[in-house]
Tab-separated table of C-alpha atoms in Angstrom:
chain	number	residue	atom	x	y	z
A	18	MET	CA	-31.597	-9.360	-18.637
A	19	ASN	CA	-29.173	-12.984	-19.075
A	20	GLY	CA	-26.195	-14.070	-18.162
A	21	LYS	CA	-24.074	-12.359	-20.301
A	22	ASP	CA	-25.730	-8.936	-19.433
A	23	ILE	CA	-25.310	-9.949	-15.575
A	24	LEU	CA	-21.359	-11.160	-16.329
A	25	LYS	CA	-21.212	-7.761	-18.082
A	26	GLY	CA	-22.604	-5.858	-15.293
A	27	LEU	CA	-20.026	-6.082	-13.292
A	28	SER	CA	-17.467	-4.313	-12.909
A	29	TYR	CA	-14.672	-6.792	-11.637
A	30	ILE	CA	-14.688	-8.193	-15.166
A	31	ASP	CA	-13.903	-6.693	-19.129
A	32	PRO	CA	-16.898	-6.659	-20.990
A	33	ALA	CA	-14.035	-7.593	-23.837
A	34	TYR	CA	-13.883	-11.584	-22.113
A	35	VAL	CA	-17.515	-11.871	-22.360
A	36	GLU	CA	-17.922	-10.902	-25.622
A	37	ALA	CA	-15.011	-13.320	-26.670
A	38	ALA	CA	-17.103	-16.039	-25.113
A	39	GLN	CA	-19.905	-16.146	-27.232
A	40	PRO	CA	-19.141	-17.689	-30.208
A	41	CYS	CA	-20.190	-16.367	-33.747
A	42	ALA	CA	-23.230	-18.666	-35.784
A	43	GLU	CA	-20.281	-19.866	-38.391
A	44	GLU	CA	-17.553	-21.181	-36.223
A	45	LYS	CA	-17.301	-24.889	-35.246
A	46	ARG	CA	-18.024	-26.855	-32.081
A	47	GLY	CA	-14.257	-27.484	-31.734
A	48	ALA	CA	-13.269	-23.753	-31.901
A	49	ALA	CA	-16.401	-22.828	-29.574
A	50	SER	CA	-15.444	-24.914	-26.934
A	51	GLY	CA	-12.454	-22.433	-26.246
A	52	HIS	CA	-14.725	-19.515	-25.730
A	53	ARG	CA	-16.407	-21.244	-23.690
A	54	PHE	CA	-13.449	-22.334	-21.344
A	55	LEU	CA	-13.176	-18.673	-21.515
A	56	LEU	CA	-16.440	-17.637	-20.200
A	57	ILE	CA	-16.067	-20.224	-17.788
A	58	ALA	CA	-12.819	-19.197	-16.258
A	59	ALA	CA	-14.543	-15.502	-16.485
A	60	ILE	CA	-17.349	-16.401	-13.951
A	61	ALA	CA	-14.604	-18.788	-11.561
A	62	ALA	CA	-12.902	-15.504	-11.935
A	63	THR	CA	-15.885	-12.943	-10.942
A	64	LEU	CA	-16.415	-15.706	-8.286
A	65	LEU	CA	-13.079	-15.569	-6.673
A	66	LEU	CA	-13.786	-11.567	-6.587
A	67	LEU	CA	-17.012	-11.809	-5.284
A	68	LEU	CA	-15.785	-13.731	-2.302
A	69	THR	CA	-12.922	-12.635	-1.461
A	70	GLY	CA	-14.096	-8.612	-2.042
A	71	ALA	CA	-14.843	-8.641	1.949
A	72	ALA	CA	-11.607	-9.048	2.778
A	73	ALA	CA	-10.221	-6.920	-0.415
A	74	TYR	CA	-12.288	-3.951	0.594
A	75	SER	CA	-13.562	-4.420	4.143
A	76	LYS	CA	-17.800	-3.453	4.909
A	77	TRP	CA	-17.099	-0.052	7.323
A	78	ALA	CA	-17.876	0.171	10.781
A	79	SER	CA	-21.719	0.919	11.697
A	80	GLY	CA	-21.381	4.554	11.938
A	81	LEU	CA	-18.939	5.071	9.608
A	82	GLU	CA	-21.339	3.650	6.710
A	83	ALA	CA	-23.835	6.150	8.208
A	84	ARG	CA	-22.220	8.873	8.218
A	85	TYR	CA	-19.925	8.575	5.155
A	86	HIS	CA	-22.234	6.560	3.215
A	87	PRO	CA	-18.984	5.188	1.255
A	88	SER	CA	-19.870	3.906	-2.138
A	89	GLU	CA	-17.607	0.229	-3.282
A	90	SER	CA	-15.442	3.233	-5.558
A	91	VAL	CA	-14.580	5.291	-2.552
A	92	ARG	CA	-14.062	1.932	-0.300
A	93	LYS	CA	-11.631	1.146	-2.777
A	94	GLN	CA	-9.998	4.409	-3.392
A	95	SER	CA	-9.921	5.097	0.929
A	96	GLU	CA	-8.330	0.952	1.596
A	97	GLU	CA	-5.450	1.860	-1.311
A	98	ASN	CA	-4.664	5.468	-0.148
A	99	GLY	CA	-4.286	4.181	3.466
A	100	LEU	CA	-7.116	6.760	4.807
A	101	SER	CA	-8.999	3.836	6.339
A	102	VAL	CA	-7.658	0.641	7.885
A	103	THR	CA	-9.978	-2.058	9.116
A	104	TYR	CA	-9.276	-5.079	11.731
A	105	PRO	CA	-10.648	-8.475	11.870
A	106	GLN	CA	-12.028	-8.756	15.197
A	107	GLU	CA	-9.657	-12.548	15.288
A	108	THR	CA	-7.017	-10.648	14.643
A	109	ALA	CA	-7.303	-7.434	16.727
A	110	ARG	CA	-7.678	-9.952	20.002
A	111	GLU	CA	-4.718	-11.668	18.717
A	112	GLU	CA	-2.345	-12.092	22.109
A	113	ASN	CA	-0.371	-9.238	22.635
A	114	SER	CA	-1.238	-7.250	19.509
A	115	GLY	CA	-2.203	-4.121	21.250
A	116	LEU	CA	-5.567	-3.945	19.638
A	117	SER	CA	-7.696	-5.447	21.898
A	118	ALA	CA	-7.658	-5.485	26.047
A	119	GLU	CA	-9.925	-7.427	28.234
A	120	ASP	CA	-11.213	-6.341	31.770
A	121	GLN	CA	-13.963	-7.446	33.643
A	122	GLY	CA	-16.006	-9.710	31.148
A	123	ILE	CA	-15.199	-6.373	28.827
A	124	THR	CA	-13.330	-6.745	25.811
A	125	VAL	CA	-12.590	-3.347	23.658
A	126	SER	CA	-11.082	-4.109	20.198
A	127	VAL	CA	-9.778	-1.751	17.268
A	128	LYS	CA	-12.810	-2.274	14.230
A	129	GLN	CA	-11.346	0.378	11.873
A	130	THR	CA	-9.650	3.685	11.910
A	131	LEU	CA	-10.193	6.775	9.556
A	132	VAL	CA	-7.264	9.075	9.316
A	133	ASP	CA	-5.743	11.366	7.302
A	134	ALA	CA	-3.180	15.129	8.090
A	135	LEU	CA	-5.986	17.080	10.146
A	136	GLN	CA	-7.363	14.688	12.266
A	137	ALA	CA	-8.421	10.477	13.347
A	138	LYS	CA	-11.919	8.710	13.687
A	139	ILE	CA	-10.639	5.815	15.729
A	140	VAL	CA	-14.051	3.032	15.557
A	141	LEU	CA	-13.566	0.413	18.897
A	142	THR	CA	-16.225	-2.420	19.291
A	143	ILE	CA	-16.883	-2.509	23.327
A	144	GLN	CA	-18.229	-6.330	24.183
A	145	GLY	CA	-19.366	-7.206	27.489
A	146	PHE	CA	-21.353	-4.450	28.811
A	147	ALA	CA	-24.935	-4.512	28.473
A	148	LEU	CA	-27.519	-1.482	29.681
A	149	PRO	CA	-31.235	-1.524	29.813
A	150	ASP	CA	-32.885	-1.063	25.912
A	151	GLY	CA	-31.967	3.113	25.815
A	152	VAL	CA	-29.992	3.808	28.398
A	153	ARG	CA	-27.278	6.303	26.993
A	154	PRO	CA	-23.770	4.249	28.262
A	155	TYR	CA	-21.394	6.528	29.332
A	156	VAL	CA	-17.381	5.959	28.944
A	157	TYR	CA	-14.457	6.465	31.167
A	158	VAL	CA	-11.654	7.150	28.362
A	159	GLU	CA	-8.877	9.578	28.505
A	160	PRO	CA	-7.613	10.760	25.183
A	161	GLY	CA	-3.993	8.720	25.533
A	162	THR	CA	-0.201	9.623	24.238
A	163	LEU	CA	0.847	9.794	20.519
A	164	ASP	CA	4.055	8.089	21.038
A	165	GLY	CA	3.976	9.889	24.665
A	166	ASP	CA	3.466	13.073	23.383
A	167	ALA	CA	-0.185	14.035	25.142
A	168	GLU	CA	-0.424	17.581	23.858
A	169	PHE	CA	-0.988	15.919	20.011
A	170	TRP	CA	-4.584	16.561	20.375
A	171	SER	CA	-6.097	19.989	19.214
A	172	SER	CA	-9.607	18.755	20.283
A	173	PHE	CA	-10.854	15.224	21.495
A	174	SER	CA	-14.413	13.786	21.527
A	175	TYR	CA	-16.133	10.387	21.340
A	176	ASP	CA	-19.193	9.065	20.425
A	177	VAL	CA	-21.620	5.597	21.046
A	178	TYR	CA	-23.106	4.583	17.716
A	179	ASP	CA	-27.045	5.151	18.667
A	180	GLY	CA	-28.168	3.512	15.482
A	181	ILE	CA	-30.754	5.965	14.355
A	182	LEU	CA	-30.352	7.521	10.487
A	183	PRO	CA	-31.894	10.181	9.114
A	184	ARG	CA	-34.345	10.013	5.629
A	185	ASP	CA	-34.485	12.171	2.493
A	186	ASP	CA	-37.438	13.679	4.248
A	187	GLY	CA	-35.880	15.021	7.329
A	188	THR	CA	-37.668	12.309	9.494
A	189	TYR	CA	-35.373	9.622	11.585
A	190	VAL	CA	-35.493	6.060	11.791
A	191	TYR	CA	-33.833	3.004	13.411
A	192	GLU	CA	-31.582	0.449	11.343
A	193	ASP	CA	-34.661	-1.682	10.307
A	194	GLY	CA	-36.347	1.564	9.207
A	195	THR	CA	-39.063	1.760	12.085
A	196	PRO	CA	-39.792	4.816	13.912
A	197	VAL	CA	-37.802	6.364	16.122
A	198	VAL	CA	-39.334	6.389	19.878
A	199	GLU	CA	-38.622	9.990	21.304
A	200	ASP	CA	-37.464	10.376	25.063
A	201	HIS	CA	-37.064	13.158	27.642
A	202	TYR	CA	-35.190	15.115	30.157
A	203	THR	CA	-36.011	13.666	34.162
A	204	GLU	CA	-37.139	17.643	35.275
A	205	ASP	CA	-40.708	17.836	35.292
A	206	ASP	CA	-40.007	21.493	33.405
A	207	VAL	CA	-38.521	20.471	30.943
A	208	LYS	CA	-40.149	16.794	29.978
A	209	GLU	CA	-41.927	18.626	27.047
A	210	ASN	CA	-38.416	18.846	25.440
A	211	GLY	CA	-37.708	15.338	24.173
A	212	PHE	CA	-35.109	13.786	22.152
A	213	PHE	CA	-34.455	10.257	20.385
A	214	LYS	CA	-33.580	7.229	22.663
A	215	GLY	CA	-30.656	5.184	21.158
A	216	ARG	CA	-30.431	1.786	19.726
A	217	TYR	CA	-26.869	1.373	20.843
A	218	TYR	CA	-26.499	-2.026	20.642
A	219	ARG	CA	-25.383	-3.813	17.413
A	220	PRO	CA	-27.288	-6.982	16.793
A	221	ASP	CA	-24.091	-9.490	18.507
A	222	GLY	CA	-24.573	-7.676	21.532
A	223	SER	CA	-21.750	-4.667	21.229
A	224	MET	CA	-21.348	-1.339	21.214
A	225	GLU	CA	-19.196	0.406	18.269
A	226	LEU	CA	-17.314	3.523	19.970
A	227	THR	CA	-15.927	6.591	18.014
A	228	LEU	CA	-12.482	8.471	19.549
A	229	ASN	CA	-12.936	11.679	17.187
A	230	TYR	CA	-9.592	13.714	17.363
A	231	ARG	CA	-8.079	16.626	15.809
A	232	PHE	CA	-4.033	17.019	15.573
A	233	GLN	CA	-2.316	20.105	16.687
A	234	ASN	CA	0.526	19.415	13.800
A	235	THR	CA	-1.317	18.856	10.521
A	236	ASP	CA	1.344	18.261	8.289
A	237	GLY	CA	1.157	14.495	8.738
A	238	SER	CA	3.771	14.199	11.204
A	239	VAL	CA	1.574	12.282	13.151
A	240	LEU	CA	0.891	9.085	10.609
A	241	GLY	CA	2.888	6.410	11.409
A	242	LYS	CA	2.786	6.946	14.945
A	243	ASP	CA	1.468	4.098	18.695
A	244	LEU	CA	-1.690	6.048	19.645
A	245	LYS	CA	-2.065	4.726	23.348
A	246	VAL	CA	-5.558	4.987	25.069
A	247	CYS	CA	-6.686	3.567	28.564
A	248	PHE	CA	-10.550	3.198	29.438
A	249	THR	CA	-10.988	3.088	33.287
A	250	GLY	CA	-14.562	2.460	33.613
A	251	PHE	CA	-18.531	2.166	32.004
A	252	GLY	CA	-21.076	3.696	33.114
A	253	GLN	CA	-24.488	5.097	32.012
A	254	GLU	CA	-25.851	9.013	31.006
A	255	THR	CA	-29.231	10.755	32.065
A	256	ALA	CA	-29.916	13.713	30.689
A	257	VAL	CA	-31.865	15.111	33.423
A	258	SER	CA	-32.460	18.615	31.450
A	259	ARG	CA	-31.415	20.904	28.318
A	260	GLY	CA	-27.355	20.739	28.763
A	261	TYR	CA	-27.422	19.147	31.931
A	262	LEU	CA	-26.379	15.612	32.295
A	263	GLU	CA	-25.518	13.125	34.958
A	264	GLN	CA	-23.550	10.250	34.835
A	265	GLU	CA	-22.702	7.181	37.341
A	266	GLN	CA	-20.244	4.315	36.715
A	267	LEU	CA	-21.193	0.889	37.237
A	268	VAL	CA	-17.379	-0.769	35.908
A	269	SER	CA	-13.936	-0.103	37.356
A	270	GLY	CA	-11.386	-1.693	35.538
A	271	ASN	CA	-8.146	-1.063	33.136
A	272	TRP	CA	-8.263	-1.339	29.038
A	273	GLU	CA	-5.176	-0.362	27.558
A	274	LEU	CA	-4.697	-0.029	23.407
A	275	THR	CA	-2.111	0.645	21.213
A	276	ILE	CA	-3.399	1.276	17.950
A	277	PRO	CA	-0.857	2.219	14.905
A	278	LEU	CA	-2.264	5.445	13.820
A	279	ASN	CA	-1.457	4.894	9.974
A	280	GLY	CA	-3.246	7.409	7.551
A	281	THR	CA	-3.268	9.400	4.255
A	282	THR	CA	-1.790	12.969	3.726
A	283	ASN	CA	-3.197	13.368	0.114
A	284	THR	CA	-4.569	16.536	-0.353
A	285	VAL	CA	-5.439	18.479	-3.140
A	286	THR	CA	-4.177	22.554	-2.426
A	287	ALA	CA	-5.113	25.592	-4.478
A	288	SER	CA	-4.316	29.023	-3.802
A	289	PRO	CA	-7.788	30.998	-4.856
A	290	ASN	CA	-6.723	34.621	-3.365
A	291	TYR	CA	-10.599	35.233	-3.684
A	292	ARG	CA	-11.967	37.816	-1.717
A	293	PHE	CA	-15.853	37.669	-0.444
A	294	ALA	CA	-17.314	40.884	-1.233
A	295	PRO	CA	-15.391	44.023	-0.831
A	296	GLU	CA	-14.763	44.216	2.502
A	297	GLY	CA	-14.985	40.524	2.993
A	298	PRO	CA	-11.936	38.088	3.625
A	299	THR	CA	-9.375	37.141	1.088
A	300	LEU	CA	-9.092	32.986	0.903
A	301	LEU	CA	-5.627	32.901	0.295
A	302	THR	CA	-5.349	29.189	0.134
A	303	ALA	CA	-7.288	25.583	0.602
A	304	SER	CA	-6.140	22.397	1.281
A	305	VAL	CA	-8.385	19.374	0.835
A	306	GLY	CA	-7.906	16.081	2.241
A	307	PRO	CA	-10.509	12.847	2.117
A	308	ILE	CA	-12.611	13.692	5.162
A	309	SER	CA	-11.048	17.263	6.282
A	310	GLY	CA	-9.395	20.228	5.191
A	311	ARG	CA	-7.524	24.279	5.753
A	312	LEU	CA	-8.570	27.130	4.679
A	313	ASP	CA	-6.340	29.929	5.360
A	314	TYR	CA	-7.647	33.818	5.293
A	315	LYS	CA	-6.290	37.661	5.295
A	316	LEU	CA	-8.569	39.932	7.100
A	317	ASP	CA	-9.040	43.242	6.103
A	318	THR	CA	-10.022	44.330	9.916
A	319	PRO	CA	-10.171	41.879	13.244
A	320	LEU	CA	-13.263	39.565	13.298
A	321	GLU	CA	-15.340	41.105	14.996
A	322	GLY	CA	-17.023	38.959	17.757
A	323	PHE	CA	-14.509	36.251	18.009
A	324	ASP	CA	-13.379	36.683	21.854
A	325	GLU	CA	-17.961	35.935	22.350
A	326	LEU	CA	-16.754	33.058	19.976
A	327	ALA	CA	-18.325	34.828	16.911
A	328	PHE	CA	-17.329	32.789	13.724
A	329	LEU	CA	-15.707	33.996	10.299
A	330	GLN	CA	-18.395	34.215	7.807
A	331	PRO	CA	-19.309	33.126	4.934
A	332	ALA	CA	-19.328	29.625	6.743
A	333	ILE	CA	-18.163	26.103	4.080
A	334	ALA	CA	-21.269	24.438	2.842
A	335	GLY	CA	-19.014	21.328	0.955
A	336	ILE	CA	-16.622	20.836	-1.563
A	337	ARG	CA	-18.407	20.342	-5.142
A	338	MET	CA	-17.572	17.646	-7.503
A	339	LYS	CA	-16.638	17.357	-10.917
A	340	ASP	CA	-20.256	15.705	-11.376
A	341	GLY	CA	-22.057	18.842	-9.984
A	342	SER	CA	-22.986	17.086	-6.473
A	343	MET	CA	-21.653	18.257	-3.221
A	344	VAL	CA	-20.030	16.951	-0.589
A	345	SER	CA	-21.446	18.559	2.566
A	346	ALA	CA	-19.153	20.016	5.156
A	347	GLN	CA	-19.064	21.550	8.454
A	348	SER	CA	-16.224	23.896	10.189
A	349	ARG	CA	-14.705	22.873	13.262
A	350	THR	CA	-12.074	24.698	14.861
A	351	GLU	CA	-10.930	27.568	13.663
A	352	GLY	CA	-8.945	30.940	14.723
A	353	TYR	CA	-5.643	32.969	14.259
A	354	SER	CA	-2.742	31.773	13.034
A	355	ASP	CA	-1.020	35.093	13.279
A	356	ARG	CA	-3.572	37.918	14.957
A	357	GLU	CA	-0.654	40.714	14.142
A	358	LYS	CA	-0.652	40.214	10.850
A	359	LEU	CA	-4.622	39.358	10.590
A	360	LEU	CA	-4.045	35.929	9.161
A	361	PHE	CA	-6.966	33.414	10.685
A	362	TYR	CA	-7.513	29.647	9.354
A	363	VAL	CA	-10.473	27.582	9.388
A	364	GLU	CA	-10.689	23.472	9.773
A	365	PHE	CA	-13.211	21.982	8.175
A	366	GLU	CA	-14.630	18.426	8.260
A	367	ALA	CA	-16.674	16.602	5.394
A	368	SER	CA	-19.893	15.605	6.976
A	369	GLU	CA	-22.465	13.224	4.387
A	370	GLY	CA	-19.357	11.320	2.292
A	371	ILE	CA	-15.993	10.783	1.518
A	372	VAL	CA	-13.947	13.295	-0.921
A	373	ASP	CA	-12.989	11.888	-3.752
A	374	LEU	CA	-10.163	13.675	-4.998
A	375	SER	CA	-9.488	13.177	-8.055
A	376	GLN	CA	-13.021	14.189	-8.681
A	377	ALA	CA	-12.980	18.084	-5.943
A	378	ALA	CA	-13.727	21.188	-8.723
A	379	GLY	CA	-14.995	23.547	-6.033
A	380	LEU	CA	-15.619	24.607	-2.132
A	381	VAL	CA	-18.808	25.466	-1.960
A	382	PHE	CA	-20.021	28.781	0.630
A	383	TYR	CA	-23.203	29.441	2.537
A	384	ASP	CA	-23.847	33.372	1.167
A	385	PRO	CA	-24.281	35.503	4.727
A	386	GLN	CA	-27.344	37.352	3.848
A	387	THR	CA	-29.828	34.348	3.102
A	388	TYR	CA	-27.949	31.208	4.710
A	389	GLU	CA	-28.436	29.404	0.964
A	390	PRO	CA	-25.115	27.813	-0.263
A	391	THR	CA	-24.659	30.051	-3.383
A	392	ILE	CA	-21.016	30.911	-3.792
A	393	GLU	CA	-18.784	28.968	-5.513
A	394	VAL	CA	-14.942	29.554	-5.308
A	395	PRO	CA	-13.300	26.993	-8.015
A	396	LEU	CA	-10.181	24.879	-6.776
A	397	THR	CA	-7.401	25.937	-9.485
């Protein structure tokens, strides 16, 4: 590959400029110099784009990178449509920005937000709180309020990025490629049951915390409002046995953040009116966003076992793209929207990619008998 081929391989530069910069053999020297200028200008423009590209389409937070594996085109689309907002730390830590707070030598700062009409992922950086390697951090935080409304969320959770990555063969490694280390519960009778020990600290010594919200109102009305979150302490968590964790608070303080909940309401909507099997539910409408979506059904009879946490079948498996690939998805919330009329809904989340809405072609469901993703419903 020569320099010309390299330039043509860069998506930032029109190949026509490169071709124009190649003088024909019969051209005079003076005429060729103009084309040489075009080539120099093209190289300069490319270097400028490469140098400023990080600011234009920023590197995502490590946890979001590991979860969604965004391509450059996905980063571009996500920032242009407002789904992703990144905050350089020097900007977040500006005085009175509300995006950063410091107490007890610990600084909490906003790093990135991913927000669509159904949910939000707020990624924060925590600097100055240290635990021994592999000890699981615990954070004391409340869901907060959205423009003073404390009931804006339907579910709330958080997770600290552990630096563990899955491989195609089903095994797991740390970010540097080394095999994961197994840890064990502290109770003697369950020590044979292990789990992976996380690496919670980034190379700069910080931790990455993600706050996960699902919204009560999914019509996009929450966007543009201010999310106020307060942390009251940091500590550690010990896995005593399966399902039983012990927490110990090590630092107390007050860290208050005000985070603009900017995002996108872009969706693909369809009315499939698709019936699953002779006695199955009927999928009335589907709405798919970049990181989440909603399915609305009509049931013939009440869902058996619903009060015992039975789930509607068939379950969503993913979103089929026009190129034949699939973005995996998982059901997150489901229930009756109108129990008397047997109207049911399922809210799902994309789990291994961002959905390029311009390329979304259909929905994929697991066959309830084989649990293989073989049921396809077009988004038309």
